[in-house]
Every structure is written in structure tokens, then in C-alpha cells.
Short mmCIF file of C-alpha atoms and ligand atoms in Angstrom, two decimals:
data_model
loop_
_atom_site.label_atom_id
_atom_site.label_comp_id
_atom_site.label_asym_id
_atom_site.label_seq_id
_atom_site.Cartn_x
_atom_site.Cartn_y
_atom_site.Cartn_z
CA UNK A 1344 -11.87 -22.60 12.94
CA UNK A 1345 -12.48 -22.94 16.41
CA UNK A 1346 -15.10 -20.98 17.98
CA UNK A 1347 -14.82 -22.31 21.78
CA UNK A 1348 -14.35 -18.52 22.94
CA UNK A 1349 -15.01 -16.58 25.91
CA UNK A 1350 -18.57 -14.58 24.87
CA UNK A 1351 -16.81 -11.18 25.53
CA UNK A 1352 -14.36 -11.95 22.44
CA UNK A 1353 -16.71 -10.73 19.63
CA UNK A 1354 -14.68 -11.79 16.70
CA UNK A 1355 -12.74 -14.76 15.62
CA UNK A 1356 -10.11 -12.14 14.22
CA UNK A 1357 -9.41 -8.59 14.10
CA UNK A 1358 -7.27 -7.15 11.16
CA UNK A 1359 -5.71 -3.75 11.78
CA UNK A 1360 -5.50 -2.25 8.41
CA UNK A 1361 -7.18 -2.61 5.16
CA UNK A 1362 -4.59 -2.12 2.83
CA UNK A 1363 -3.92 -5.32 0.01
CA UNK A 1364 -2.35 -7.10 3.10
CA UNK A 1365 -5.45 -6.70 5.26
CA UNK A 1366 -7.79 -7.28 2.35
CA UNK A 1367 -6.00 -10.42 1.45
CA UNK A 1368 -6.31 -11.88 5.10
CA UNK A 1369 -10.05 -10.91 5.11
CA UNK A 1370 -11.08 -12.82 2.22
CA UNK A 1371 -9.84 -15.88 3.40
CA UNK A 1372 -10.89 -15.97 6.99
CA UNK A 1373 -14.13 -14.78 5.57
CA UNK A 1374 -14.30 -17.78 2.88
CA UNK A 1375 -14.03 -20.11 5.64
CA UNK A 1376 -16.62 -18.83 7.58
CA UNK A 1377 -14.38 -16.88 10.78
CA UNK A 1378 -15.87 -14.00 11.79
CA UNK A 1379 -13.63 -11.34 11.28
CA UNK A 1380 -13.28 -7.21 11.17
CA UNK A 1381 -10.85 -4.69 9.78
CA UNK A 1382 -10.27 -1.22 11.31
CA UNK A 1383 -8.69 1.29 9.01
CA UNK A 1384 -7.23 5.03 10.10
CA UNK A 1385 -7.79 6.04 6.64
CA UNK A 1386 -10.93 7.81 5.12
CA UNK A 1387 -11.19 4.97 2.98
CA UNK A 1388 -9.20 1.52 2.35
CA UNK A 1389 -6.63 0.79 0.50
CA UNK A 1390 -3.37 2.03 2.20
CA UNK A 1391 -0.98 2.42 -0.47
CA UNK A 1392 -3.34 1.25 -3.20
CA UNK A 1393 -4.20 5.22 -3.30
CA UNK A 1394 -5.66 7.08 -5.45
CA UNK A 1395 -6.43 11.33 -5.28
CA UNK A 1396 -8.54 13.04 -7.47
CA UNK A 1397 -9.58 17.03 -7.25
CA UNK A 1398 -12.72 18.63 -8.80
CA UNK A 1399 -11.67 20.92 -12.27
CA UNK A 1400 -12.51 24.46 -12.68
CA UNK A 1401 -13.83 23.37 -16.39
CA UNK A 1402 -15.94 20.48 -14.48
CA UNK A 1403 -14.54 16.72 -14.58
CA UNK A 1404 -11.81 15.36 -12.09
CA UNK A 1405 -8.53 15.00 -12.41
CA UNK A 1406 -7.08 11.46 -11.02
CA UNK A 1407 -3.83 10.61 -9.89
CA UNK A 1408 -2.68 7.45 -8.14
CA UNK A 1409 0.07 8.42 -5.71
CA UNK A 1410 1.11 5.16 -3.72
CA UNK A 1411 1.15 2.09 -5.80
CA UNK A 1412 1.46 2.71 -9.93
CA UNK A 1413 1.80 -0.82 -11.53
CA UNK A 1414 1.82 -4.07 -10.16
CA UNK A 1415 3.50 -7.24 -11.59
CA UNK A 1416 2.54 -11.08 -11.08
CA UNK A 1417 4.86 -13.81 -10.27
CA UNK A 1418 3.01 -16.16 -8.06
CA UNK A 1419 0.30 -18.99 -9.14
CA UNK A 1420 -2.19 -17.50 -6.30
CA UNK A 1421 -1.72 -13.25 -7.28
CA UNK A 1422 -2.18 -14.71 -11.03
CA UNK A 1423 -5.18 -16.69 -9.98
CA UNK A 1424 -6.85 -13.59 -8.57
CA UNK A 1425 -5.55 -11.32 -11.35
CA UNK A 1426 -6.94 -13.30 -13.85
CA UNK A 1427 -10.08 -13.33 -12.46
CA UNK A 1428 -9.69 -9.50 -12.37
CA UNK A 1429 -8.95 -9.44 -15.81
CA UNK A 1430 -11.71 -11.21 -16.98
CA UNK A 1431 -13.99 -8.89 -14.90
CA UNK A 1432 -11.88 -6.06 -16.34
CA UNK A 1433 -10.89 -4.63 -13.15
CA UNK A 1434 -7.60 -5.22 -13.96
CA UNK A 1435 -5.73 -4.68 -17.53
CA UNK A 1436 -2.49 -4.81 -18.87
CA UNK A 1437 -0.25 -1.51 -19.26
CA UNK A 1438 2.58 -2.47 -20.72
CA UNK A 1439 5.82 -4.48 -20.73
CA UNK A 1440 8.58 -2.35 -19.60
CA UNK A 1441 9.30 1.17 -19.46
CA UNK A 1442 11.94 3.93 -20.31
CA UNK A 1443 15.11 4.66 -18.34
CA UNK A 1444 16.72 7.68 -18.68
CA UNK A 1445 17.93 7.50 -22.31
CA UNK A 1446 13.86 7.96 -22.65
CA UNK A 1447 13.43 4.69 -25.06
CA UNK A 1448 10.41 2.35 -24.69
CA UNK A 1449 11.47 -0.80 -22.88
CA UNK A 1450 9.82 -4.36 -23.71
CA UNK A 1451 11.30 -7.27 -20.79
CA UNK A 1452 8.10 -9.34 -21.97
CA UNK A 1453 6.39 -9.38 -18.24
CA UNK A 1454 3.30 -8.06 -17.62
CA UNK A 1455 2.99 -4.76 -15.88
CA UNK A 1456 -1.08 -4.26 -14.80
CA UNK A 1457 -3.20 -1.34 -14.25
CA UNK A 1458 -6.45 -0.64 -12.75
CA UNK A 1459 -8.64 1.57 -14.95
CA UNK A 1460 -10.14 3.41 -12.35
CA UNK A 1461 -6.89 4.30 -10.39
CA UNK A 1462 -5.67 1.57 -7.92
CA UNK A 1463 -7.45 2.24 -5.25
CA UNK A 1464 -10.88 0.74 -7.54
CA UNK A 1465 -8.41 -2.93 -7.18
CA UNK A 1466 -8.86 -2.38 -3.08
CA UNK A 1467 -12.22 -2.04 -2.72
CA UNK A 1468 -13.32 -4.41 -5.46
CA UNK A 1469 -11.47 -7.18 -3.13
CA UNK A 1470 -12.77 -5.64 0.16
CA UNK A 1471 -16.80 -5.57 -0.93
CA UNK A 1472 -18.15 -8.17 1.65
CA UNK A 1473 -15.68 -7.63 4.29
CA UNK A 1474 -16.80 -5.96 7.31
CA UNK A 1475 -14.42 -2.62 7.46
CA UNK A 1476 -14.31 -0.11 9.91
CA UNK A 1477 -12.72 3.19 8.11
CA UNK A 1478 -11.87 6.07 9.93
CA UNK A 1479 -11.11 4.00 13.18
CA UNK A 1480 -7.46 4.41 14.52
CA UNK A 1481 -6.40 1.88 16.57
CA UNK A 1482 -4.04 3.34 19.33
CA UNK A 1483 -3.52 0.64 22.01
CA UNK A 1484 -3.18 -3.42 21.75
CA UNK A 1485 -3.43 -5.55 24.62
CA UNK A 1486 -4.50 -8.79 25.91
CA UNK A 1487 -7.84 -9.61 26.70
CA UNK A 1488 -8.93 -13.14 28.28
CA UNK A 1489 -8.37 -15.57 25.21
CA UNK A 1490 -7.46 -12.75 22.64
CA UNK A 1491 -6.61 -9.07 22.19
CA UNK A 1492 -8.54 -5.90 22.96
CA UNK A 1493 -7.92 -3.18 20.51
CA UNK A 1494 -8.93 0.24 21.63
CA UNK A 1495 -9.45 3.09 18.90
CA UNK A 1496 -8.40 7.31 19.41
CA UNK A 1497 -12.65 7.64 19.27
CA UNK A 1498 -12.78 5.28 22.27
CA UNK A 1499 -13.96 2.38 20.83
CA UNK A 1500 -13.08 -1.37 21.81
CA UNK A 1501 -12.59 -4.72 19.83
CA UNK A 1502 -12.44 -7.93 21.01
CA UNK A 1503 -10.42 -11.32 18.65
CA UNK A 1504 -9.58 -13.85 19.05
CA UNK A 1505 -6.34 -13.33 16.91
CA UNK A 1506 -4.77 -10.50 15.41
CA UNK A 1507 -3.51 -9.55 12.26
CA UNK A 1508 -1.39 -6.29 12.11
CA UNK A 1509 -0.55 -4.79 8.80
CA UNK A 1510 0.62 -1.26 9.46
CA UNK A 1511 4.32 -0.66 8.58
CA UNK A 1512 6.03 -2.61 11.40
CA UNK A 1513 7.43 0.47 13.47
CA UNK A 1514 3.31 1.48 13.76
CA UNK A 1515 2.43 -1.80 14.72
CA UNK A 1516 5.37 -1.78 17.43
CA UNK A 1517 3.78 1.50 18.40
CA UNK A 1518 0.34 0.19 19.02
CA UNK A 1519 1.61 -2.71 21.22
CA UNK A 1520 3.73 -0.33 23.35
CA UNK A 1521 1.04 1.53 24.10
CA UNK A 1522 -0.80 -1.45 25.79
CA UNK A 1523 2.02 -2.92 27.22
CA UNK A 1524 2.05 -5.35 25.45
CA UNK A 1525 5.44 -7.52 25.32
CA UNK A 1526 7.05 -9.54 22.52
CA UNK A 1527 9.72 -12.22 23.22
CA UNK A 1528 13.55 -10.09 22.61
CA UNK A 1529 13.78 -12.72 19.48
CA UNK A 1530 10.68 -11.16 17.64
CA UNK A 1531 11.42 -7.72 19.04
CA UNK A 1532 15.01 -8.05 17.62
CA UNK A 1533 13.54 -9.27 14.24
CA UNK A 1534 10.76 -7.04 13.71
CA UNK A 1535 13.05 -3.72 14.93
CA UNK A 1536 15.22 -4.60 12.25
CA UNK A 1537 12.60 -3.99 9.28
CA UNK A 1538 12.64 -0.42 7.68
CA UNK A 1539 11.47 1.53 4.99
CA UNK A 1540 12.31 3.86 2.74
CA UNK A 1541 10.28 7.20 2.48
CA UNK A 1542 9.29 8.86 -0.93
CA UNK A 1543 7.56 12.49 -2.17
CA UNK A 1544 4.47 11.74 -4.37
CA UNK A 1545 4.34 15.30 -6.47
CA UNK A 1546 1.03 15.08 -7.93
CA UNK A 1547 1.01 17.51 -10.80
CA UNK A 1548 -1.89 19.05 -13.14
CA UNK A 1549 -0.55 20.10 -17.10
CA UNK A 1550 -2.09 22.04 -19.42
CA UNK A 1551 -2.10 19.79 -22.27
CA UNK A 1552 -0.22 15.94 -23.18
CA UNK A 1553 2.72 15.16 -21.62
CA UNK A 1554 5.26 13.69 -23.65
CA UNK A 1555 6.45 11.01 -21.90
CA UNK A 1556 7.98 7.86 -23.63
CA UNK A 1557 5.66 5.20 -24.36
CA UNK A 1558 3.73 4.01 -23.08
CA UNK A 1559 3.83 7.21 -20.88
CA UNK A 1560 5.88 6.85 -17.89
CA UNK A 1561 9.44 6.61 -17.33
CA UNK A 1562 11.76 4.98 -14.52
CA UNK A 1563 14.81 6.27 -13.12
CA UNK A 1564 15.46 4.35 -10.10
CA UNK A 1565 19.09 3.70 -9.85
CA UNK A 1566 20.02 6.75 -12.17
CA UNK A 1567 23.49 8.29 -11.20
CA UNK A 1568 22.45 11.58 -9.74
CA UNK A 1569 18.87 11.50 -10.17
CA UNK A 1570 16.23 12.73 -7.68
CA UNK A 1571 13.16 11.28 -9.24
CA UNK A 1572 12.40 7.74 -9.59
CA UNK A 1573 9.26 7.74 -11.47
CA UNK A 1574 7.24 9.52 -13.81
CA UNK A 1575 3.81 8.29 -14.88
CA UNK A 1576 1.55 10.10 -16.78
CA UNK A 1577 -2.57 9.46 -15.44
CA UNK A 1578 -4.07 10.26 -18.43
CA UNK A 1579 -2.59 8.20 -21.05
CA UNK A 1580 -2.46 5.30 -18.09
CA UNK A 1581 -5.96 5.75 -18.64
CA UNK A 1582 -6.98 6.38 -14.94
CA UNK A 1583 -7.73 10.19 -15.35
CA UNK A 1584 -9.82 10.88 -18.91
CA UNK A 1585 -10.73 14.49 -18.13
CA UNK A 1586 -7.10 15.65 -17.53
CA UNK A 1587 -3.71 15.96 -18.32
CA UNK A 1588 -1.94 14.73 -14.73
CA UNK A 1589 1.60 13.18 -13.86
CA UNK A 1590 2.72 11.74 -10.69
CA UNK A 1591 6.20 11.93 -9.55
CA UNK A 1592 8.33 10.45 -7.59
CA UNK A 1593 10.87 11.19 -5.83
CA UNK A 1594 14.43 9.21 -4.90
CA UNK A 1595 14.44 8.06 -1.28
CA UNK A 1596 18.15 9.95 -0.95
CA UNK A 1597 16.55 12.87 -2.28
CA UNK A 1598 13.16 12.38 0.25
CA UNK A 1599 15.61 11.82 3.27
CA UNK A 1600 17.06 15.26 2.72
CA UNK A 1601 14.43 17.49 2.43
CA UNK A 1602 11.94 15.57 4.67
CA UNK A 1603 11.34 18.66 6.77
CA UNK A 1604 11.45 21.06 4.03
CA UNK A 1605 8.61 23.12 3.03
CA UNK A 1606 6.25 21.63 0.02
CA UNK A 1607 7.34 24.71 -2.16
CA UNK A 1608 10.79 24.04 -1.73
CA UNK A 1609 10.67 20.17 -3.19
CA UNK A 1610 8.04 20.58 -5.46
CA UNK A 1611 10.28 23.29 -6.98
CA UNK A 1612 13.09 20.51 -7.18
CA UNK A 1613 11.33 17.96 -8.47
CA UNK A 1614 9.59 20.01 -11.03
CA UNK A 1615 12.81 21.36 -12.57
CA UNK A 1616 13.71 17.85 -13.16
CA UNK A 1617 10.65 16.41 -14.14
CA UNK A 1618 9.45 19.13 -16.69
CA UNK A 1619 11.93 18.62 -19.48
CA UNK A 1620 11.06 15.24 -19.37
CA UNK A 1621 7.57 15.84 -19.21
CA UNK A 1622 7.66 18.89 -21.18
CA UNK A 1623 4.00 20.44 -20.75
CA UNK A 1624 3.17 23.34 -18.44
CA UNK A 1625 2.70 22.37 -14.77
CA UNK A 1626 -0.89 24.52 -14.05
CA UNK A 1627 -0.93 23.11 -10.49
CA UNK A 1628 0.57 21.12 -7.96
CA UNK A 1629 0.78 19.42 -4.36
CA UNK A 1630 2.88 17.43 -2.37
CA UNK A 1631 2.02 13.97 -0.19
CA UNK A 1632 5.09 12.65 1.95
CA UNK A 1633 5.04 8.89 2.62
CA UNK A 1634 6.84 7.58 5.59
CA UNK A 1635 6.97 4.04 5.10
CA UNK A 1636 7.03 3.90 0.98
CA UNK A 1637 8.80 0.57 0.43
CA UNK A 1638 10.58 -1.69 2.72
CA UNK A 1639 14.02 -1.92 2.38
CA UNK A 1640 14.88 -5.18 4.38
CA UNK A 1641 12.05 -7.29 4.47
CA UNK A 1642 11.76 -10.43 6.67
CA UNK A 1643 11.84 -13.19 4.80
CA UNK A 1644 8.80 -15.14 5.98
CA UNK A 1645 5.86 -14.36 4.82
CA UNK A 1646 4.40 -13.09 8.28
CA UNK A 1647 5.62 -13.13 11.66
CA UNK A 1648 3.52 -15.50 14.16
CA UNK A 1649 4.71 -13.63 18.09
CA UNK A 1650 5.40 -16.56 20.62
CA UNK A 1651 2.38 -14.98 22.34
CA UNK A 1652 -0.39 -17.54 23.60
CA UNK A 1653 -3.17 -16.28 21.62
CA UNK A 1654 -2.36 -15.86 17.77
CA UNK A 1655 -0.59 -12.25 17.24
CA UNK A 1656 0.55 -12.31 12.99
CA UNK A 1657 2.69 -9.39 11.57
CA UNK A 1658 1.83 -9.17 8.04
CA UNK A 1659 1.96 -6.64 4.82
CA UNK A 1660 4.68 -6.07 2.62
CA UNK A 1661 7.87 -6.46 4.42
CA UNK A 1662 7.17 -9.82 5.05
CA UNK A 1663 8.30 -12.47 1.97
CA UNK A 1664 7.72 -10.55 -0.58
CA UNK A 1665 7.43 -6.80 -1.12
CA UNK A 1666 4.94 -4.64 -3.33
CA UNK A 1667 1.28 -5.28 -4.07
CA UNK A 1668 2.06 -8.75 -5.36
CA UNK A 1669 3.72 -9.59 -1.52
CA UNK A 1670 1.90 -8.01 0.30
CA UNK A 1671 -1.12 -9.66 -1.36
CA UNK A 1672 0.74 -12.96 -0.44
CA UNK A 1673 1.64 -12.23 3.11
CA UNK A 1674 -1.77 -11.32 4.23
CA UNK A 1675 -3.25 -14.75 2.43
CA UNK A 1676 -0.23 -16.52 4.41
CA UNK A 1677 -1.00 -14.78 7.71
CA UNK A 1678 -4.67 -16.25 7.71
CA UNK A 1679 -4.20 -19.27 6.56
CA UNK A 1680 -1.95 -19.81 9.59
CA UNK A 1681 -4.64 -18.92 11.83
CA UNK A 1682 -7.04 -21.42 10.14
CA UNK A 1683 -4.51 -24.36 10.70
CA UNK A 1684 -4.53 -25.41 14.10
CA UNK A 1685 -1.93 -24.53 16.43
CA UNK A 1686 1.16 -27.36 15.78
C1 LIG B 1020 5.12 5.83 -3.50
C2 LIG B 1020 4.87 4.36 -3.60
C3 LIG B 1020 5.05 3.70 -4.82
C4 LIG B 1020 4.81 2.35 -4.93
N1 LIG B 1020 4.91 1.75 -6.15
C5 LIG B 1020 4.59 0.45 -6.27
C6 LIG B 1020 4.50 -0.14 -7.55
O1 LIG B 1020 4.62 0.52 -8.58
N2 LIG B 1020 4.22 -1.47 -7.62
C7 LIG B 1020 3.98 -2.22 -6.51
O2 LIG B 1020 3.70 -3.42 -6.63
N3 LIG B 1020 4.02 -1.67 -5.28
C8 LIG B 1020 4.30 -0.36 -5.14
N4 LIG B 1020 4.30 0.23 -3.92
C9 LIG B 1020 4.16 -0.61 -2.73
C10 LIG B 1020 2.72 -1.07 -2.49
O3 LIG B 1020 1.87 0.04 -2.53
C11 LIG B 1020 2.68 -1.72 -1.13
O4 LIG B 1020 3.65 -2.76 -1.10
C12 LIG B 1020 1.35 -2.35 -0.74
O5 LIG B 1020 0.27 -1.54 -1.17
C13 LIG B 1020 1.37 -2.52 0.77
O6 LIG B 1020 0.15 -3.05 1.23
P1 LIG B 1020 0.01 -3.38 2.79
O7 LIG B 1020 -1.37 -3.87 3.00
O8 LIG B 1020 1.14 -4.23 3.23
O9 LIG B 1020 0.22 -1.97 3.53
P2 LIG B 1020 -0.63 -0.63 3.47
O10 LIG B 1020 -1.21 -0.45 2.13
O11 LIG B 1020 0.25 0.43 4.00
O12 LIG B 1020 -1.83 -0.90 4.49
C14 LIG B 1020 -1.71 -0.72 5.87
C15 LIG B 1020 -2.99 -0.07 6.37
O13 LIG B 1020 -2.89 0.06 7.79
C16 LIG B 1020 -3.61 1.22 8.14
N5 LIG B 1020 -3.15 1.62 9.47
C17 LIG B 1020 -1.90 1.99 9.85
N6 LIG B 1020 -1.87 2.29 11.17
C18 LIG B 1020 -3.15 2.13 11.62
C19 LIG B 1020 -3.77 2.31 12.89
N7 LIG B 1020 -3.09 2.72 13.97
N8 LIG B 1020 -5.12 2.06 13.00
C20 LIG B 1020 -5.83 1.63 11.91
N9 LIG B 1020 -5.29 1.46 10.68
C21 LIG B 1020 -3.96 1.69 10.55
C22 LIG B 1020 -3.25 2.23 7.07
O14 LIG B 1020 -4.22 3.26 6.99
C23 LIG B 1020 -3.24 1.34 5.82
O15 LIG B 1020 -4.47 1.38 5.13
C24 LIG B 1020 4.45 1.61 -3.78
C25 LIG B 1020 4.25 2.27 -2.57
C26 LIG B 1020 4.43 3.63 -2.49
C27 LIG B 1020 4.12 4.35 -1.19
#
């Protein structure tokens, strides 16, 4: 990489978020020496690799991943890394297909993994020797002399050379208005044109086994007239040993509708259609809305390199590929762009 920079850039990259995306584009630049940061809004990393737990009354936690439930693997690089993570038993295999709504086991013969300590353990295995900022929202992007100054809402400045931006692609639009910060009308056009869908994660506590179909999770996307999507039991998943959890979510239709609606409202929906399914007694719930679940009409390049003089890459999972697997793929693709020189 080249490293003939003014002294007030600070690092050879910045990556704004440290979801797989982020993570993905850290570990490269950082195996080939750049110098390079990551500044996550979040508590923690991960982004949609998420996992929740809450403390018991009886002692023990109950887990739940609520973004992110499965991943699959159809690339040589994602099955590199996974097995790796397999043989370091981060990773293990679930299963190799699941129920629809006739409720009978499913076998397609591919590979759906897990991560035994909810999926948010698979982020920050990847992300141990990356330098990560959590807790830091980044609210304005602009250019700096040879790179981009990203300011935070706690007042706090960044300096790169190049940029990575992994947000969902409005929020990345977002932080670019705010610094006045123009793209060409071609990549505006493009990048304007990606959306998501939203989804409800109902994270739900039972009092005893769920009775799921094997091997304890069922899918209904695509159902005539359903409002859930997915039902996955945590415990037998093996991600939450001290209780009896589900997660649930809902359709996107279904999400649309009753965005604005209070938490009572849909999780009394949702539970009405979810318990004979599930059928165990629901001892508590809550609700967590995500915006930007899935994309719906991804680019199909694996990031988006701005015809801006110093490097500007949109990344994450509505570029190439979607899910953990693309986004895992589009972050690798966005730095290794950076690490070629410019053609
Ligand atoms: C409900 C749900 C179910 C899913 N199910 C599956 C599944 O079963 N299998 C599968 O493969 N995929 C699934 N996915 C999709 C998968 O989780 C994502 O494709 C993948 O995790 C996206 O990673 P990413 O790095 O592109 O984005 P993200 O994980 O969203 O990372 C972006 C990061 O940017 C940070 N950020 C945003 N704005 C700012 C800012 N202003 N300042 C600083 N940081 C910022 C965020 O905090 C976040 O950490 C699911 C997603 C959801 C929500």
C-alpha cells in the first residue's frame, strides 16, 4: 500500500461499521500491513450478527440471536474461513434444511452453520486484532487533503486515506450529505436505487421445550397468508442452555404495516401465530424493529468504488451477494480494491 500521505491523515483506511462487511475489510487491510480503524454506533460489533441475552430470575441467561440465524457457504473464500472456524469450533453445522409450513423436517443436503455461542461470538472472533472504535457514531463525511475526515456525534475526528462504508446504503448517503459531500448523478442514481426490507425480531421466553420440527426451527417465507417468516428455537440451536427461548420473525408485508404500531399490539399478532406452532407458554417477551433487515435489490458488484479522487468503497450486503456469506465477500472485495493500485 502506499503510504506517501499528508501527516494529518492518520490512517491508511477508515471503515465505518463493524458488522461481517467491516470485519471482512479489516482483516485484509490489516494482513497486509495498512493501517486501518473501524468506528461502530453500536455497543458492541457485529451489526446484524446480533445476539441478546437477559439475566433469569432462577439465575443463568437466556440467549437469543435476533439478526442473523444461520448462515450458508457457497464461495471457495467464506468456505476457506469457515473451515478454519470449524476446526476451531467456532463454527458448527445445524442442519440441512428446515420445515415449511406442513411442519416436516427438510434435508436439501447444504450445510446450514451455527455459532455455539449465538452469532454475535462469529463477529468478534474475526474482529480480535482489529482496532475498533464501538460506541462512536459517525455523523458527517467529508474530504480532507488526500482523504476523508469523519467526524463522530461525541465530537471526535478521523483522518484515511480511503473509506470503506458499510452501513445500509440510505445511512451511508446520510453521512455524506451531512458533509457535503457529492457523488457523481451515476453513483447517486445507483446507490438510491438499493433498498431493504424491514422485519420484527419477537424475542420470546417459554416455560418449558418448544416443539418445533426438527431440528427446531421452521421457515415460512413465501407462505400464502403468513405473517411470520421464521421460527427458531435458541435452546435446542444450542446458543441458550439455561432457557427455553424462540425468536420470531416477522414477514416484511406484515412489518410494513404495523411499523408504527405499539410493541403490544405486534407481539400480540405474532404470538397468536407463532404459539400453536411453538406450542409452550410464552412467560415473557419483547420486540426489536430492524430497518434495513435484508436488501431487496442488491447491486450487483461486489462494492461500489465513487468516481471520487481519493478511494470512497460502498460495501456490506447489498453489494454482490446478500446475507452473511455476501456481505463477508463484499467487504474482502472492497479492500482488496484499495490494495491494488489505482488502474
Ligand atoms: C432479522 C434478520 C435475519 C437475518 N437472517 C439471516 C440469515 O439467517 N442468514 C444470513 O446469512 N443472513 C441473515 N441476515 C442478514 C445478515 O445479518 C446480513 O446480511 C449481514 O450481517 C450484514 O452485514 P454488513 O456488515 O453488511 O451490515 P451490518 O451488520 O448492518 O453492519 C453495519 C454496521 O454499521 C454500523 N453503523 C451504521 N451506521 C453507522 C454510523 N453512522 N456510525 C458508525 N457505525 C454505523 C452498524 O452499527 C453496524 O454494526 C439477517 C438479517 C436480519 C436483520
Amino acid at each position: 500500500m502506499k503510504t506517501e500521505m499528508k501527516t494529518e491523515i492518520k490512517y491508511d483506511c477508515i471503515i465505518i461499521g463493524a458488522g461481517m462487511s467491516g470485519i471482512a475489510a479489516g482483516r485484509i487491510l490489516r494482513e497486509h500491513g495498512a493501517s486501518t480503524m473501524l468506528l461502530d454506533k453500536g455497543r458492541g460489533i457485529g451489526g446484524r450478527l446480533a445476539t441478546r441475552w437477559s439475566d433469569l430470575a432462577e439465575g443463568g441467561r437466556a440467549f437469543y440471536d435476533h439478526g442473523a440465524q444461520f448462515f450458508t457457504v457457497r464461495s471457495a473464500p467464506f468456505q476457506a474461513l469457515i473451515n478454519e472456524l470449524l476446526e476451531a469450533g467456532v463454527v458448527r453445522e445445524w442442519c440441512r434444511g428446515f420445515a415449511g409450513a406442513e411442519g416436516i423436517p427438510r434435508d436439501d443436503g447444504h450445510p446450514r452453520y451455527v455459532v455455539p455461542g449465538g452469532m454475535n461470538t462469529l463477529a468478534r472472533h474475526l474482529a480480535r486484532d482489529l482496532d475498533i472504535s464501538t460506541t462512536t457514531q459517525v455523523t458527517r463525511i467529508s474530504r480532507a487533503a488526500h482523504g476523508w475526515l469523519v467526524e463522530t456525534a461525541a465530537g471526535q475526528s478521523f483522518t484515511g486515506g480511503a473509506l470503506i462504508l458499510t452501513p445500509p446504503v440510505p445511512q451511508s448517503l446520510a453521512l455524506l450529505d451531512a458533509g457535503n459531500t457529492r457523488l457523481t448523478v451515476s453513483d447517486r442514481t445507483t446507490l438510491e436505487a438499493i433498498d431493504y426490507d424491514p422485519c420484527f425480531a419477537l424475542l420470546a421466553e417459554l416455560d418449558g421445550p418448544g416443539r418445533l420440527p426438527d431440528p427446531g426451527a421452521i421457515q415460512l417465507r413465501g407462505e400464502a397468508s403468513s405473517i411470520i417468516d421464521w421460527i427458531a428455537d435458541n435452546h435446542r440451536k444450542g446458543i441458550s442452555p439455561d432457557a427455553f427461548t424462540v425468536t420470531i420473525h416477522a414477514s416484511p408485508d406484515f412489518t410494513r404495516q404495523y411499523w408504527d404500531a405499539p410493541h403490544d399490539l405486534v407481539a400480540g399478532m405474532l404470538l397468536d401465530a407463532a404459539v400453536p406452532r411453538i406450542t409452550a407458554t410464552v412467560r415473557r417477551w419483547q420486540v426489536h424493529r430492524w430497518r434495513y433487515s435484508q436488501p431487496v435489490n442488491a447491486h450487483p458488484e461486489p462494492y461500489l468504488r465513487a468516481g471520487t479522487d481519493a478511494p470512497l468503497l460502498f460495501a456490506g450486503d447489498a453489494f454482490g451477494h446478500p446475507r452473511v456469506e455476501g456481505a463477508f465477500l463484499s467487504g474482502r472485495a472492497a479492500a482488496i480494491s484499495i490494495l491494488q493500485p489505482a488502474a
